Each structure stands twice: as structure tokens, then as C-alpha cells.
Short mmCIF file of C-alpha atoms in Angstrom, two decimals:
data_model
loop_
_atom_site.label_atom_id
_atom_site.label_comp_id
_atom_site.label_asym_id
_atom_site.label_seq_id
_atom_site.Cartn_x
_atom_site.Cartn_y
_atom_site.Cartn_z
CA UNK A 1 0.00 0.00 0.00
CA UNK A 2 1.58 3.24 -1.22
CA UNK A 3 2.04 6.23 1.08
CA UNK A 4 1.93 8.62 -1.87
CA UNK A 5 -1.51 9.32 -3.33
CA UNK A 6 -2.14 10.18 -6.97
CA UNK A 7 -5.40 10.49 -8.92
CA UNK A 8 -6.15 7.26 -10.79
CA UNK A 9 -6.61 9.01 -14.11
CA UNK A 10 -6.54 12.35 -15.89
CA UNK A 11 -7.43 13.18 -19.48
CA UNK A 12 -7.33 16.02 -21.95
CA UNK A 13 -7.40 16.72 -25.65
CA UNK A 14 -4.23 16.97 -27.75
CA UNK A 15 -2.45 20.27 -27.23
CA UNK A 16 -4.01 20.83 -23.83
CA UNK A 17 -2.37 20.73 -20.40
CA UNK A 18 -2.75 18.19 -17.60
CA UNK A 19 -1.46 18.21 -14.06
CA UNK A 20 -0.94 15.20 -11.81
CA UNK A 21 -0.80 15.60 -8.05
CA UNK A 22 1.17 13.49 -5.60
CA UNK A 23 0.25 13.82 -1.95
CA UNK A 24 2.47 12.59 0.86
CA UNK A 25 3.66 13.60 4.31
CA UNK A 26 6.51 15.26 6.16
CA UNK A 27 8.43 11.98 6.32
CA UNK A 28 8.60 11.68 2.55
CA UNK A 29 7.74 14.53 0.17
CA UNK A 30 7.99 17.15 2.90
CA UNK A 31 11.69 16.49 3.48
CA UNK A 32 12.99 14.79 0.34
CA UNK A 33 13.32 15.38 -3.39
CA UNK A 34 10.55 14.08 -5.63
CA UNK A 35 11.00 12.24 -8.93
CA UNK A 36 8.48 11.49 -11.66
CA UNK A 37 8.44 8.50 -14.01
CA UNK A 38 6.61 7.79 -17.25
CA UNK A 39 5.69 4.22 -18.13
CA UNK A 40 4.51 3.70 -21.68
CA UNK A 41 2.48 0.51 -22.27
CA UNK A 42 4.61 -2.61 -22.09
CA UNK A 43 7.85 -0.77 -21.31
CA UNK A 44 10.04 0.02 -18.32
CA UNK A 45 9.48 3.29 -16.48
CA UNK A 46 11.56 6.28 -17.55
CA UNK A 47 12.72 9.16 -15.36
CA UNK A 48 11.02 12.42 -16.35
CA UNK A 49 11.77 14.72 -13.41
CA UNK A 50 14.25 14.49 -10.53
CA UNK A 51 15.04 16.75 -7.57
CA UNK A 52 11.47 18.13 -7.72
CA UNK A 53 11.83 20.09 -10.96
CA UNK A 54 14.91 19.04 -12.95
CA UNK A 55 14.68 17.30 -16.31
CA UNK A 56 17.22 14.70 -17.45
CA UNK A 57 18.84 15.28 -20.79
CA UNK A 58 16.44 14.53 -23.62
CA UNK A 59 13.22 15.18 -21.71
CA UNK A 60 11.27 18.00 -23.42
CA UNK A 61 10.36 21.12 -21.47
CA UNK A 62 6.68 20.25 -21.94
CA UNK A 63 7.20 18.25 -18.77
CA UNK A 64 7.61 20.17 -15.52
CA UNK A 65 7.65 19.42 -11.82
CA UNK A 66 7.02 21.38 -8.67
CA UNK A 67 6.75 20.77 -4.94
CA UNK A 68 5.01 22.60 -2.14
CA UNK A 69 4.99 21.30 1.41
CA UNK A 70 3.96 17.66 1.37
CA UNK A 71 2.64 17.62 -2.19
CA UNK A 72 4.20 17.56 -5.64
CA UNK A 73 2.81 18.17 -9.10
CA UNK A 74 3.74 17.03 -12.58
CA UNK A 75 2.60 19.19 -15.46
CA UNK A 76 2.42 18.21 -19.10
CA UNK A 77 1.74 20.93 -21.66
CA UNK A 78 1.06 20.54 -25.38
CA UNK A 79 -0.32 17.07 -24.77
CA UNK A 80 0.50 14.51 -27.48
CA UNK A 81 -0.89 11.05 -28.20
CA UNK A 82 2.55 9.67 -27.35
CA UNK A 83 2.15 11.00 -23.79
CA UNK A 84 -0.58 8.44 -23.10
CA UNK A 85 1.00 6.40 -20.31
CA UNK A 86 1.08 5.72 -16.59
CA UNK A 87 2.89 8.28 -14.45
CA UNK A 88 4.36 7.67 -11.01
CA UNK A 89 5.86 9.98 -8.41
CA UNK A 90 8.57 8.70 -6.09
CA UNK A 91 10.66 9.84 -3.16
CA UNK A 92 12.55 8.59 -0.14
CA UNK A 93 10.66 8.07 3.12
CA UNK A 94 12.42 8.28 6.45
CA UNK A 95 9.55 7.46 8.81
CA UNK A 96 11.01 4.27 10.28
CA UNK A 97 13.90 3.29 8.06
CA UNK A 98 15.03 4.68 4.77
CA UNK A 99 12.95 3.37 1.92
CA UNK A 100 11.95 4.61 -1.49
CA UNK A 101 8.22 4.91 -2.08
CA UNK A 102 6.22 5.28 -5.26
CA UNK A 103 2.87 6.91 -5.80
CA UNK A 104 -0.24 4.95 -6.70
CA UNK A 105 0.12 5.88 -10.35
CA UNK A 106 -1.95 8.00 -12.75
CA UNK A 107 -3.15 6.97 -16.18
CA UNK A 108 -3.02 9.86 -18.66
CA UNK A 109 -5.47 9.54 -21.54
CA UNK A 110 -5.32 11.76 -24.60
CA UNK A 111 -8.87 12.25 -25.83
CA UNK B 1 25.39 5.95 -21.10
CA UNK B 2 24.69 3.38 -18.42
CA UNK B 3 22.82 0.25 -19.57
CA UNK B 4 21.28 -2.42 -17.39
CA UNK B 5 20.10 -5.94 -18.26
CA UNK B 6 18.27 -8.35 -15.95
CA UNK B 7 18.70 -12.10 -16.21
CA UNK B 8 17.42 -15.12 -14.33
CA UNK B 9 14.74 -17.81 -14.27
CA UNK B 10 11.28 -16.81 -15.41
CA UNK B 11 9.59 -19.45 -13.30
CA UNK B 12 10.17 -20.16 -9.61
CA UNK B 13 8.37 -22.67 -7.41
CA UNK B 14 6.58 -21.56 -4.23
CA UNK B 15 8.80 -21.57 -1.11
CA UNK B 16 11.97 -21.45 -3.21
CA UNK B 17 14.38 -18.55 -3.70
CA UNK B 18 14.10 -16.11 -6.58
CA UNK B 19 17.50 -15.11 -7.92
CA UNK B 20 18.11 -12.38 -10.48
CA UNK B 21 21.23 -10.69 -11.79
CA UNK B 22 21.64 -7.26 -13.33
CA UNK B 23 24.59 -6.75 -15.68
CA UNK B 24 25.86 -3.19 -15.94
CA UNK B 25 27.55 -1.78 -19.02
CA UNK B 26 28.72 1.72 -19.86
CA UNK B 27 29.96 2.35 -16.33
CA UNK B 28 31.56 0.78 -13.28
CA UNK B 29 29.49 -0.77 -10.52
CA UNK B 30 32.14 0.48 -8.11
CA UNK B 31 31.27 4.08 -8.97
CA UNK B 32 30.24 6.30 -6.10
CA UNK B 33 27.78 8.03 -8.40
CA UNK B 34 25.06 5.42 -8.19
CA UNK B 35 22.79 3.46 -5.96
CA UNK B 36 21.98 0.05 -7.51
CA UNK B 37 18.49 -1.19 -6.86
CA UNK B 38 15.58 -3.47 -7.62
CA UNK B 39 11.96 -2.53 -8.23
CA UNK B 40 9.06 -4.82 -9.08
CA UNK B 41 5.63 -4.47 -10.62
CA UNK B 42 2.93 -7.15 -10.22
CA UNK B 43 0.82 -7.64 -13.36
CA UNK B 44 -1.57 -4.72 -13.76
CA UNK B 45 -0.37 -3.01 -10.59
CA UNK B 46 1.97 -0.22 -9.50
CA UNK B 47 5.66 -0.04 -8.72
CA UNK B 48 7.20 -1.39 -5.51
CA UNK B 49 10.75 -0.61 -4.43
CA UNK B 50 12.53 -3.72 -3.16
CA UNK B 51 15.86 -2.29 -2.07
CA UNK B 52 19.14 -0.67 -3.02
CA UNK B 53 22.86 -1.07 -2.43
CA UNK B 54 25.47 1.66 -2.49
CA UNK B 55 28.99 1.23 -3.81
CA UNK B 56 30.24 1.15 -0.21
CA UNK B 57 28.15 -1.95 0.41
CA UNK B 58 25.46 -0.27 2.47
CA UNK B 59 22.07 -1.79 1.80
CA UNK B 60 18.56 -0.42 2.15
CA UNK B 61 15.57 -2.75 1.99
CA UNK B 62 11.83 -2.30 1.90
CA UNK B 63 10.74 -3.16 5.47
CA UNK B 64 7.89 -5.27 4.11
CA UNK B 65 10.40 -7.55 2.33
CA UNK B 66 13.50 -7.10 4.46
CA UNK B 67 13.41 -10.52 6.11
CA UNK B 68 13.47 -12.24 2.70
CA UNK B 69 15.69 -9.97 0.57
CA UNK B 70 19.42 -9.85 -0.10
CA UNK B 71 21.03 -7.49 -2.61
CA UNK B 72 24.72 -7.88 -3.35
CA UNK B 73 27.36 -6.64 -5.77
CA UNK B 74 29.95 -8.59 -7.78
CA UNK B 75 32.53 -6.02 -8.85
CA UNK B 76 34.55 -8.57 -10.84
CA UNK B 77 31.60 -9.13 -13.16
CA UNK B 78 30.15 -5.60 -12.97
CA UNK B 79 26.89 -7.10 -11.77
CA UNK B 80 24.54 -6.86 -8.84
CA UNK B 81 22.03 -9.44 -7.70
CA UNK B 82 18.72 -9.93 -5.97
CA UNK B 83 17.72 -12.91 -3.87
CA UNK B 84 14.18 -13.18 -2.54
CA UNK B 85 13.50 -16.23 -0.38
CA UNK B 86 10.34 -18.17 0.45
CA UNK B 87 8.44 -16.83 -2.54
CA UNK B 88 4.69 -17.11 -2.99
CA UNK B 89 2.32 -16.27 -5.84
CA UNK B 90 2.23 -12.71 -4.50
CA UNK B 91 5.85 -12.32 -5.62
CA UNK B 92 4.89 -12.81 -9.26
CA UNK B 93 5.91 -9.59 -10.99
CA UNK B 94 8.09 -7.90 -13.55
CA UNK B 95 11.39 -7.23 -11.80
CA UNK B 96 13.45 -4.21 -12.85
CA UNK B 97 17.00 -3.36 -11.90
CA UNK B 98 17.82 0.33 -11.73
CA UNK B 99 20.63 2.73 -10.99
CA UNK B 100 20.90 6.20 -9.52
CA UNK B 101 19.52 7.92 -6.44
CA UNK B 102 16.40 8.78 -8.42
CA UNK B 103 16.41 5.59 -10.52
CA UNK B 104 17.71 7.42 -13.56
CA UNK B 105 18.52 4.20 -15.39
CA UNK B 106 16.33 1.11 -15.74
CA UNK B 107 16.69 -2.34 -17.21
CA UNK B 108 13.97 -3.58 -19.56
CA UNK B 109 12.51 -5.80 -16.85
CA UNK B 110 12.02 -9.53 -16.54
CA UNK B 111 8.81 -11.35 -15.67
CA UNK B 112 9.12 -13.84 -12.83
CA UNK B 113 6.19 -16.15 -12.22
CA UNK B 114 5.86 -18.09 -8.98
CA UNK B 115 4.02 -21.30 -9.65
CA UNK B 116 4.36 -25.01 -9.10
#
């Protein structure tokens, strides 16, 4: 059972913007960097955002991340059909012992 | 560019030990730049972090699996491994190896089915 909560699904038309929330607590998001991952159907997850808002080389600036308190948000602008995938947030949790936790996952559908 | 490749049996019997290896290319497993870890995903479900090992040998395990998990490094082969003991059907999943503090690099994943 994940300690990070995401909406099960979001959708929008091509060209539009979507945001995905990730809600946690002070033991995880509140005191650690957040990462975001994209998982296209049948493939391994890929890092989209690290350290709350940084993009690895090759990730377009249509993808953005932010964090405030114990919540984080992934934004996708100029939505494309190729963005249809599952998205997960992740961060370290230091409540009892150090462990990495993932969000529940959000399915993005391009209408 | 770091590349990772999982290998190991695709079928394991209940109560036995699941053993997987991740071969690293494009970089040294002795590098201080990376954590080396394992993540799994049951069919149709979300991601679950299993554990990680640092180049120094320090290990970090998911408390829910800690009593059954061992992650180790073989520097001579540039590989790291996962052992999960006393498996049940609930351990059936795609297992990914990954590298980096934020899991920047991922293997393609390997499906392990627990069944008699």
C-alpha cells in the first residue's frame, strides 16, 4: 500500500495541459526530493523529473515538476498522443527506516 | 550511457528462492555516483521498491520484504544481484533493476512467475 496518493486518471485533448498531483507527508515529500516517471504501455518506467523540478537530458520542457509542502505536481503541456502512459511519483521516506516509495500511479489519456 | 540488463529464471516454485542478476555496461558498478536497486511491478499493478545497495556496500531494503531480501554486488563481473526467499504467488511480478539515487537508469525488466 503506497504512502503517496495520486489520482487514478486524468485526461485532456491533444495540445491541452494536464497536471498530476502526488500527496504525501513530512516523512517523505515534505523532506525529500521528488521524482516522476513515465511508463509507456509494455515498457520500463523512464525518469522524467528528478530533484522536484529538474529534467534529465532529452526530456522535453513540456514536462515540468514542482513541490510545495507535502505535495508535488507534474505538469504536461502541449499534450501529445505519445504521452498516453502511466505516471508515477517517487521519493525517499524516512519514517522508520530509509525506503523509497512510489505513488499509486496515474493513467493519462489523450482524448 | 549506463545500460542495465536483468537475467534469471522466469519461473520459480513456491517456497523457493528467486535469484536475479543485473549486468551493468557503460559504467563501473564500483562508482560512487550510483545506488543500484531493484523494483518490481505485479501484473496490472503499481511499482514497488525492493531495495538498493550503495557502492560502499550499504544496503537499504523495503521493510515489508526485508526478512526475505538480499542485494549484493559482484565487482569482478560488474553485476549486482537480488535474492528473494520463500516466494509465494504474491511475488509474481516484472522485476526491474535500476541505478541512480532517483532511478535514472532502468533495465527492460524480466517477468518472474511463482508457480508449481
